[in-house]
CSV table of C-alpha atoms in Angstrom, one decimal:
chain,number,residue,atom,x,y,z
A,7,MET,CA,-15.6,-24.8,-13.6
A,8,ASP,CA,-14.6,-21.1,-14.0
A,9,PHE,CA,-15.6,-19.9,-10.5
A,10,GLY,CA,-14.7,-16.3,-11.6
A,11,ASN,CA,-17.9,-16.2,-13.5
A,12,TYR,CA,-19.8,-16.3,-10.2
A,13,PHE,CA,-18.0,-13.4,-8.5
A,14,SER,CA,-19.6,-10.0,-8.2
A,15,ASN,CA,-18.2,-7.1,-10.1
A,16,ARG,CA,-16.8,-5.6,-7.0
A,17,THR,CA,-14.4,-8.4,-6.4
A,18,SER,CA,-12.3,-7.2,-9.3
A,19,ARG,CA,-11.2,-4.3,-7.1
A,20,MET,CA,-10.0,-6.7,-4.3
A,21,LYS,CA,-6.3,-7.3,-4.5
A,22,ALA,CA,-4.0,-9.4,-2.4
A,23,SER,CA,-2.3,-7.3,0.3
A,24,GLU,CA,1.4,-6.9,-0.3
A,25,ILE,CA,1.9,-6.4,3.4
A,26,ARG,CA,0.1,-9.7,4.3
A,27,GLU,CA,2.1,-11.5,1.7
A,28,LEU,CA,5.3,-10.0,3.0
A,29,LEU,CA,4.5,-11.2,6.6
A,30,LYS,CA,5.3,-14.7,5.2
A,31,LEU,CA,8.9,-13.5,4.9
A,32,LEU,CA,9.2,-13.6,8.7
A,33,GLU,CA,9.3,-17.4,8.5
A,34,LYS,CA,12.3,-17.5,6.1
A,35,PRO,CA,15.5,-18.2,8.0
A,36,GLY,CA,18.1,-15.4,8.0
A,37,ILE,CA,15.8,-12.6,6.9
A,38,ILE,CA,15.9,-9.3,8.8
A,39,SER,CA,12.4,-7.9,8.2
A,40,PHE,CA,11.4,-4.3,8.4
A,41,ALA,CA,8.3,-5.2,6.5
A,42,GLY,CA,5.4,-6.1,8.8
A,43,GLY,CA,3.9,-3.2,10.7
A,44,ILE,CA,3.3,-5.4,13.7
A,45,PRO,CA,3.9,-5.0,17.4
A,46,ASP,CA,6.6,-6.9,19.2
A,47,ALA,CA,5.1,-10.1,20.7
A,48,ASN,CA,7.7,-9.9,23.5
A,49,LEU,CA,5.9,-6.7,24.7
A,50,PHE,CA,2.4,-8.3,24.9
A,51,PRO,CA,1.1,-8.3,28.5
A,52,ASP,CA,1.0,-12.1,28.5
A,53,GLU,CA,0.8,-12.7,32.2
A,54,ALA,CA,-2.0,-10.2,32.8
A,55,LEU,CA,-4.0,-11.6,29.9
A,56,LYS,CA,-3.6,-15.2,31.2
A,57,ALA,CA,-4.9,-14.1,34.6
A,58,VAL,CA,-7.9,-12.2,33.3
A,59,ALA,CA,-8.8,-14.9,30.9
A,60,ALA,CA,-9.2,-17.3,33.8
A,61,ASP,CA,-11.3,-14.8,35.6
A,62,ALA,CA,-13.5,-14.2,32.6
A,63,LEU,CA,-14.0,-18.0,32.0
A,64,SER,CA,-15.2,-18.4,35.6
A,65,GLU,CA,-18.5,-17.0,34.1
A,66,PRO,CA,-18.6,-19.1,30.9
A,67,GLY,CA,-22.4,-18.5,30.6
A,68,PHE,CA,-21.5,-14.9,29.9
A,69,ALA,CA,-18.0,-14.9,28.4
A,70,LEU,CA,-18.8,-17.6,25.9
A,71,GLN,CA,-22.4,-16.7,25.1
A,72,TYR,CA,-23.9,-14.5,22.5
A,73,SER,CA,-23.9,-10.8,23.5
A,74,VAL,CA,-25.0,-7.4,22.5
A,75,SER,CA,-23.7,-6.0,19.2
A,76,GLU,CA,-22.6,-2.6,20.6
A,77,GLY,CA,-20.0,-4.3,22.8
A,78,TYR,CA,-19.2,-5.2,26.4
A,79,GLY,CA,-20.5,-2.4,28.7
A,80,PRO,CA,-17.5,-2.0,31.0
A,81,LEU,CA,-15.1,-1.8,28.1
A,82,ARG,CA,-17.2,0.9,26.4
A,83,ALA,CA,-17.4,2.8,29.6
A,84,TRP,CA,-13.5,2.7,29.9
A,85,ILE,CA,-13.3,4.0,26.3
A,86,VAL,CA,-15.5,6.9,27.3
A,87,ASP,CA,-13.1,7.8,30.1
A,88,HIS,CA,-10.1,7.3,27.8
A,89,MET,CA,-11.5,9.5,25.2
A,90,ARG,CA,-12.0,12.2,27.8
A,91,THR,CA,-8.2,12.1,28.5
A,92,LEU,CA,-7.8,13.0,24.8
A,93,GLY,CA,-10.3,15.9,25.0
A,94,VAL,CA,-13.3,14.1,23.6
A,95,GLU,CA,-16.6,14.2,25.5
A,96,CYS,CA,-18.9,11.3,24.6
A,97,GLU,CA,-21.3,8.8,26.1
A,98,ILE,CA,-21.4,5.0,26.1
A,99,ASP,CA,-24.0,5.2,23.3
A,100,ASN,CA,-21.4,6.9,21.1
A,101,VAL,CA,-19.1,3.8,21.3
A,102,LEU,CA,-19.2,0.6,19.2
A,103,ILE,CA,-16.7,-2.2,19.7
A,104,THR,CA,-15.4,-3.8,16.5
A,105,SER,CA,-13.1,-6.7,15.6
A,106,GLY,CA,-10.1,-4.5,15.3
A,107,SER,CA,-10.1,-1.1,13.6
A,108,GLN,CA,-9.9,-2.9,10.2
A,109,GLN,CA,-13.4,-4.1,10.6
A,110,ALA,CA,-14.4,-0.5,11.5
A,111,LEU,CA,-13.0,0.7,8.1
A,112,ASP,CA,-14.9,-2.0,6.3
A,113,TYR,CA,-18.1,-1.1,8.0
A,114,LEU,CA,-17.6,2.6,7.3
A,115,GLY,CA,-17.0,1.9,3.7
A,116,LYS,CA,-20.1,-0.2,3.5
A,117,MET,CA,-22.2,2.4,5.3
A,118,LEU,CA,-21.0,5.5,3.4
A,119,LEU,CA,-19.9,4.6,-0.1
A,120,SER,CA,-22.0,4.0,-3.1
A,121,PRO,CA,-20.3,3.1,-6.4
A,122,ASP,CA,-18.5,6.1,-7.9
A,123,ASP,CA,-18.6,8.2,-4.7
A,124,THR,CA,-15.5,10.1,-3.9
A,125,ALA,CA,-13.2,9.4,-1.0
A,126,LEU,CA,-10.5,11.9,-0.3
A,127,VAL,CA,-7.4,10.1,1.0
A,128,GLU,CA,-3.8,11.0,1.8
A,129,TRP,CA,-1.1,10.3,-0.9
A,130,PRO,CA,0.2,7.8,0.3
A,131,THR,CA,-2.4,6.3,2.7
A,132,TYR,CA,-2.9,3.2,4.7
A,133,LEU,CA,-3.1,0.2,2.4
A,134,GLY,CA,-5.7,-1.5,4.6
A,135,ALA,CA,-8.1,1.4,4.2
A,136,LEU,CA,-7.8,1.2,0.4
A,137,GLY,CA,-8.4,-2.6,0.7
A,138,ALA,CA,-11.5,-2.0,2.9
A,139,PHE,CA,-13.0,0.8,0.7
A,140,ASN,CA,-12.2,-0.8,-2.7
A,141,ALA,CA,-15.0,-3.3,-2.4
A,142,TYR,CA,-17.5,-0.5,-2.4
A,143,GLU,CA,-16.2,0.9,-5.7
A,144,PRO,CA,-15.3,4.5,-4.8
A,145,ARG,CA,-13.3,7.0,-6.7
A,146,TYR,CA,-10.2,8.3,-4.9
A,147,GLU,CA,-9.0,11.8,-5.0
A,148,ARG,CA,-5.9,13.2,-3.3
A,149,LEU,CA,-6.6,15.0,0.0
A,150,TRP,CA,-4.8,18.3,0.0
A,151,ILE,CA,-5.4,20.0,3.4
A,152,ASN,CA,-4.2,23.3,2.2
A,153,ASP,CA,-5.6,23.2,-1.3
A,154,ASN,CA,-5.9,25.8,-4.1
A,155,ARG,CA,-9.0,24.1,-5.4
A,156,THR,CA,-12.4,25.3,-4.2
A,157,ALA,CA,-14.9,23.1,-2.5
A,158,ALA,CA,-17.1,23.7,-5.5
A,159,ASP,CA,-14.4,22.3,-7.8
A,160,ILE,CA,-14.0,19.1,-5.8
A,161,THR,CA,-17.8,18.7,-5.5
A,162,GLN,CA,-18.3,19.2,-9.2
A,163,ALA,CA,-15.6,16.7,-10.1
A,164,ALA,CA,-17.3,14.1,-7.8
A,165,HIS,CA,-20.6,14.9,-9.4
A,166,ASP,CA,-19.2,14.5,-12.9
A,167,ALA,CA,-17.8,11.1,-11.9
A,168,GLY,CA,-21.3,10.0,-10.9
A,169,GLY,CA,-21.3,10.3,-7.1
A,170,ALA,CA,-20.7,12.6,-4.2
A,171,VAL,CA,-17.8,13.5,-1.8
A,172,LYS,CA,-18.6,11.3,1.2
A,173,PHE,CA,-15.5,11.5,3.4
A,174,THR,CA,-11.9,12.4,4.0
A,175,TYR,CA,-9.9,9.5,5.5
A,176,VAL,CA,-6.8,10.5,7.5
A,177,THR,CA,-4.4,8.9,10.0
A,178,PRO,CA,-3.4,12.1,11.8
A,179,GLU,CA,-1.0,10.5,14.3
A,180,PHE,CA,2.2,8.9,13.1
A,181,SER,CA,0.6,7.8,9.8
A,182,ASN,CA,1.0,4.4,8.4
A,183,PRO,CA,2.9,4.4,6.1
A,184,THR,CA,4.8,7.7,6.4
A,185,GLY,CA,5.0,8.3,10.1
A,186,ILE,CA,3.8,11.9,9.6
A,187,THR,CA,1.7,13.7,12.2
A,188,LEU,CA,-0.7,16.4,11.3
A,189,THR,CA,-0.2,19.7,13.2
A,190,ARG,CA,-3.1,21.3,15.0
A,191,ALA,CA,-3.3,23.9,12.3
A,192,GLU,CA,-3.6,21.2,9.6
A,193,ARG,CA,-6.3,19.4,11.6
A,194,GLU,CA,-8.3,22.6,11.9
A,195,ALA,CA,-7.8,23.3,8.2
A,196,LEU,CA,-9.1,19.8,7.5
A,197,LEU,CA,-12.2,20.4,9.6
A,198,GLN,CA,-12.8,23.6,7.7
A,199,ARG,CA,-12.4,21.8,4.3
A,200,ALA,CA,-14.8,19.0,5.4
A,201,ALA,CA,-17.4,21.7,6.4
A,202,GLU,CA,-17.0,23.4,3.0
A,203,LEU,CA,-17.5,20.0,1.3
A,204,ASP,CA,-20.2,18.9,3.7
A,205,CYS,CA,-18.5,15.6,4.1
A,206,LEU,CA,-17.4,13.4,7.0
A,207,ILE,CA,-14.0,12.8,8.4
A,208,LEU,CA,-12.8,9.3,9.2
A,209,GLU,CA,-10.0,9.7,11.8
A,210,ASP,CA,-7.9,6.5,12.1
A,211,CYS,CA,-5.9,6.7,15.3
A,212,ALA,CA,-4.3,3.3,15.5
A,213,TYR,CA,-1.0,4.6,16.8
A,214,GLU,CA,-2.3,7.4,19.1
A,215,GLY,CA,-0.7,6.0,22.2
A,216,LEU,CA,2.8,5.5,20.8
A,217,ARG,CA,4.3,9.0,21.0
A,218,TYR,CA,8.0,9.2,21.8
A,219,ASP,CA,8.7,12.9,21.7
A,220,GLY,CA,7.1,16.2,20.8
A,221,GLU,CA,3.8,17.6,22.2
A,222,PRO,CA,0.5,15.7,21.9
A,223,VAL,CA,-2.0,17.2,19.4
A,224,PRO,CA,-5.7,16.8,20.2
A,225,PRO,CA,-7.7,14.4,18.0
A,226,ILE,CA,-9.7,16.0,15.2
A,227,LEU,CA,-12.8,15.0,17.0
A,228,ALA,CA,-11.7,16.9,20.1
A,229,LEU,CA,-10.9,20.0,18.0
A,230,GLU,CA,-14.4,19.8,16.4
A,231,GLN,CA,-16.0,19.7,19.9
A,232,ALA,CA,-13.7,22.6,21.0
A,233,GLN,CA,-15.2,24.6,18.1
A,234,GLY,CA,-18.6,24.1,19.7
A,235,ALA,CA,-20.0,20.9,18.0
A,236,GLU,CA,-22.0,18.6,20.3
A,237,MET,CA,-21.0,14.9,20.1
A,238,ASN,CA,-24.1,13.9,18.3
A,239,ALA,CA,-23.6,16.6,15.7
A,240,CYS,CA,-19.9,15.9,14.9
A,241,ARG,CA,-18.9,15.0,11.4
A,242,THR,CA,-15.7,13.3,12.7
A,243,LEU,CA,-15.8,9.5,13.3
A,244,TYR,CA,-12.8,8.3,15.5
A,245,CYS,CA,-11.4,4.8,15.1
A,246,GLY,CA,-9.2,3.3,17.8
A,247,THR,CA,-7.7,-0.1,18.5
A,248,PHE,CA,-5.9,-2.1,21.1
A,249,SER,CA,-4.0,-4.0,18.3
A,250,LYS,CA,-0.8,-1.9,18.5
A,251,THR,CA,-0.9,-1.4,22.3
A,252,LEU,CA,-2.1,-4.8,23.8
A,253,ALA,CA,-2.2,-7.6,21.2
A,254,PRO,CA,-3.5,-7.7,17.6
A,255,GLY,CA,-4.8,-11.2,17.9
A,256,LEU,CA,-7.4,-10.1,20.4
A,257,ARG,CA,-9.1,-8.2,17.5
A,258,VAL,CA,-10.6,-5.4,19.6
A,259,GLY,CA,-11.1,-1.9,18.2
A,260,TRP,CA,-13.7,0.8,18.5
A,261,VAL,CA,-15.5,3.6,16.8
A,262,VAL,CA,-16.6,6.8,18.6
A,263,ALA,CA,-19.1,8.8,16.6
A,264,ALA,CA,-22.5,10.6,16.6
A,265,LYS,CA,-25.2,8.3,17.8
A,266,PRO,CA,-27.0,8.1,14.4
A,267,MET,CA,-23.8,6.8,12.9
A,268,ILE,CA,-23.3,4.3,15.7
A,269,ASP,CA,-26.9,3.1,15.3
A,270,GLN,CA,-26.4,2.4,11.6
A,271,LEU,CA,-23.0,0.7,12.3
A,272,VAL,CA,-24.7,-1.6,14.8
A,273,LEU,CA,-27.1,-2.8,12.2
A,274,ILE,CA,-24.2,-3.6,9.9
A,275,LYS,CA,-22.4,-5.5,12.7
A,276,GLN,CA,-25.5,-7.4,13.5
A,277,ALA,CA,-25.7,-8.6,9.8
A,278,ALA,CA,-22.0,-9.3,9.6
A,279,ASP,CA,-20.9,-11.1,12.8
A,280,LEU,CA,-23.5,-10.3,15.5
A,281,HIS,CA,-20.8,-9.0,18.0
A,282,SER,CA,-17.1,-9.1,18.7
A,283,SER,CA,-15.7,-11.8,21.0
A,284,THR,CA,-17.1,-11.2,24.5
A,285,LEU,CA,-14.3,-13.1,26.1
A,286,ASN,CA,-11.7,-11.0,24.4
A,287,GLN,CA,-13.6,-7.8,25.3
A,288,MET,CA,-13.7,-8.9,28.9
A,289,MET,CA,-10.0,-9.6,28.9
A,290,VAL,CA,-9.2,-6.2,27.4
A,291,ALA,CA,-11.5,-4.4,29.8
A,292,GLN,CA,-9.8,-5.8,32.9
A,293,VAL,CA,-6.3,-5.4,31.6
A,294,VAL,CA,-6.8,-1.7,30.7
A,295,GLN,CA,-8.4,-1.0,34.0
A,296,GLU,CA,-5.5,-2.5,35.9
A,297,GLY,CA,-2.5,-0.7,34.3
A,298,PHE,CA,-2.9,0.4,30.6
A,299,TYR,CA,-1.1,3.7,30.9
A,300,ASP,CA,1.9,2.1,32.7
A,301,HIS,CA,2.0,-0.5,29.9
A,302,LEU,CA,2.0,2.3,27.3
A,303,ALA,CA,4.9,4.0,29.0
A,304,GLU,CA,7.0,0.8,28.6
A,305,LEU,CA,6.0,0.5,24.9
A,306,ARG,CA,7.1,4.0,24.3
A,307,ARG,CA,10.5,3.4,26.0
A,308,CYS,CA,11.2,0.3,23.9
A,309,TYR,CA,9.8,1.5,20.6
A,310,GLY,CA,11.3,4.9,21.0
A,311,ALA,CA,14.8,3.4,21.4
A,312,ARG,CA,14.3,1.3,18.3
A,313,ARG,CA,13.2,4.3,16.3
A,314,ASP,CA,16.3,6.2,17.4
A,315,ALA,CA,18.5,3.2,16.5
A,316,MET,CA,17.0,3.0,13.0
A,317,LEU,CA,17.4,6.8,12.4
A,318,ALA,CA,21.1,6.6,13.5
A,319,ALA,CA,21.7,3.6,11.2
A,320,LEU,CA,20.1,5.3,8.2
A,321,ALA,CA,22.3,8.4,8.7
A,322,GLN,CA,25.3,6.1,8.7
A,323,GLU,CA,24.4,3.7,5.9
A,324,MET,CA,22.2,5.4,3.3
A,325,PRO,CA,23.8,6.5,0.0
A,326,GLU,CA,23.4,10.0,-1.4
A,327,GLY,CA,20.0,10.7,-2.8
A,328,VAL,CA,18.0,8.8,-0.2
A,329,SER,CA,15.9,10.9,2.2
A,330,TRP,CA,13.6,9.9,5.1
A,331,ASN,CA,11.4,11.5,7.8
A,332,THR,CA,11.8,11.6,11.6
A,333,PRO,CA,8.5,10.4,13.1
A,334,GLU,CA,7.5,11.5,16.6
A,335,GLY,CA,5.9,8.1,17.2
A,336,GLY,CA,4.3,5.1,15.7
A,337,MET,CA,6.2,2.3,14.0
A,338,PHE,CA,7.3,3.5,10.6
A,339,ILE,CA,10.0,5.5,8.8
A,340,TRP,CA,9.3,6.5,5.1
A,341,LEU,CA,12.2,6.6,2.6
A,342,THR,CA,12.2,8.4,-0.7
A,343,LEU,CA,14.9,7.1,-3.2
A,344,PRO,CA,16.0,8.7,-6.5
A,345,GLU,CA,13.2,8.8,-9.1
A,346,GLN,CA,14.6,6.0,-11.3
A,347,VAL,CA,14.4,3.4,-8.5
A,348,ASP,CA,11.7,0.9,-8.6
A,349,CYS,CA,11.4,-0.4,-5.0
A,350,GLY,CA,9.6,-3.5,-6.1
A,351,GLU,CA,12.7,-4.5,-8.0
A,352,LEU,CA,14.9,-3.3,-5.1
A,353,LEU,CA,13.0,-5.6,-2.8
A,354,ARG,CA,13.8,-8.6,-5.0
A,355,ILE,CA,17.5,-7.6,-4.8
A,356,ALA,CA,17.3,-7.0,-1.1
A,357,LEU,CA,15.7,-10.4,-0.4
A,358,GLU,CA,17.8,-12.5,-2.8
A,359,HIS,CA,21.2,-11.1,-2.1
A,360,HIS,CA,21.1,-9.2,1.2
A,361,ASN,CA,18.4,-11.0,3.4
A,362,VAL,CA,16.5,-7.8,4.3
A,363,ALA,CA,12.8,-7.0,3.7
A,364,PHE,CA,10.8,-3.8,3.6
A,365,VAL,CA,7.4,-2.8,2.0
A,366,PRO,CA,7.6,-1.0,-1.4
A,367,GLY,CA,5.7,2.3,-1.1
A,368,GLN,CA,3.7,2.0,-4.4
A,369,ALA,CA,1.1,-0.2,-2.6
A,370,PHE,CA,0.1,2.8,-0.5
A,371,PHE,CA,-0.8,5.1,-3.4
A,372,ALA,CA,-4.4,4.9,-4.7
A,373,ASP,CA,-3.1,5.7,-8.2
A,374,GLY,CA,-0.1,3.2,-8.2
A,375,SER,CA,2.5,5.9,-8.1
A,376,GLY,CA,5.4,6.2,-5.6
A,377,LYS,CA,7.6,3.4,-7.1
A,378,ASN,CA,10.7,5.1,-5.6
A,379,THR,CA,9.4,5.0,-2.0
A,380,LEU,CA,9.5,2.4,0.7
A,381,ARG,CA,8.3,1.8,4.3
A,382,LEU,CA,10.5,0.6,7.1
A,383,SER,CA,9.0,-0.7,10.4
A,384,PHE,CA,11.2,-0.5,13.5
A,385,SER,CA,8.8,-2.2,15.9
A,386,CYS,CA,10.2,-5.7,16.0
A,387,ALA,CA,13.9,-5.5,15.2
A,388,SER,CA,16.5,-5.6,17.9
A,389,LEU,CA,19.1,-2.9,18.0
A,390,ALA,CA,21.7,-5.3,16.6
A,391,GLN,CA,19.3,-6.4,13.8
A,392,THR,CA,18.6,-2.8,13.0
A,393,ASP,CA,22.3,-2.0,12.5
A,394,SER,CA,22.9,-5.0,10.3
A,395,GLY,CA,19.6,-4.8,8.5
A,396,ILE,CA,20.0,-1.1,7.5
A,397,HIS,CA,23.6,-1.8,6.5
A,398,ALA,CA,22.3,-4.6,4.2
A,399,LEU,CA,19.6,-2.3,2.8
A,400,GLY,CA,22.2,0.3,2.1
A,401,GLN,CA,24.2,-2.3,0.2
A,402,ALA,CA,21.1,-3.4,-1.7
A,403,ILE,CA,20.4,0.2,-2.8
A,404,ARG,CA,24.0,0.7,-4.0
A,405,THR,CA,23.7,-2.6,-5.9
A,406,TYR,CA,20.5,-1.4,-7.6
A,407,LEU,CA,22.0,2.0,-8.5
A,408,ALA,CA,25.2,0.5,-9.8
A,409,GLN,CA,23.1,-1.6,-12.3
A,410,GLY,CA,21.9,1.7,-13.8
């Protein structure tokens, strides 16, 4: 049978994730991987999670039973308090718990996108967001925060393509893949542009807690409220997650948004999986109440040292013509190589001859450009691995360039 005949048209836009495939490289002996954007398992709060799991399972009739779609009440209440520390005023009814922020992106795409609608995204942008949105058949356009185009031009282009501008999607804090952080002025400009377009803002803050230097910048949602918007009239939807700060296997994320948006997302969740794991939510709620911010401080110390080590190694090992950014936080450094370099081919050379892995940047561009870019993750490599791995990467780049 040709099972492809049974697939819906939208499946043609679903592609295998290069990042998920590259994670398999971690199992190959001898590979130094800067590929997976994953937290270091050695920094998971294992003992705390073991203890709270036992406590939660003392009430199996609750922890293992069906529960409400909105999420575990004490966890949602903690998120309300946490958002207040970021400058966002919300109520528990503005919070939905999701199975990681990836599920939130899928639900938002399902809720907001009709075929041929326009989504404005960064160039490059988070590959997982493109994967989530692709199923709903949008048209992508580059998000220029300070843009010479008028809102009328952008709206007309969307109309001509058969849809409307529905949202801008941004990762304003230590972006995946580039590590870039939007300034306050850029966030305010984005709010202004979204108002002119009368579209929503999807604010993906997966790395918000991982700042190593520089001054914190308020979330876009906080800035919108500072301009006078009441929570239930805000156009910004904030996505958060515990995957990068506690443990990704728990699959606990959240959305904070105006109540009409949350109400619709709840209906989508009820149809999709009823609710996120109650046991996992209970574990997260107790762990964050007992020392989340101390845990964050330790993560910042460890990851900050690894970022510094990678930056030092790049300065030592990269050949002329290679440039990179200096992120204030997160897990990634973005490299730009000479225009003639195809980083997909470079990866083959790096793996076969130098035992080092990275993610080619092309996968993060909605139009398939960016062949001469790549993403490095510093979250899991030891300081010694960083030194030897960046040395190997430098050799791989020189080998590529020598081949002409």
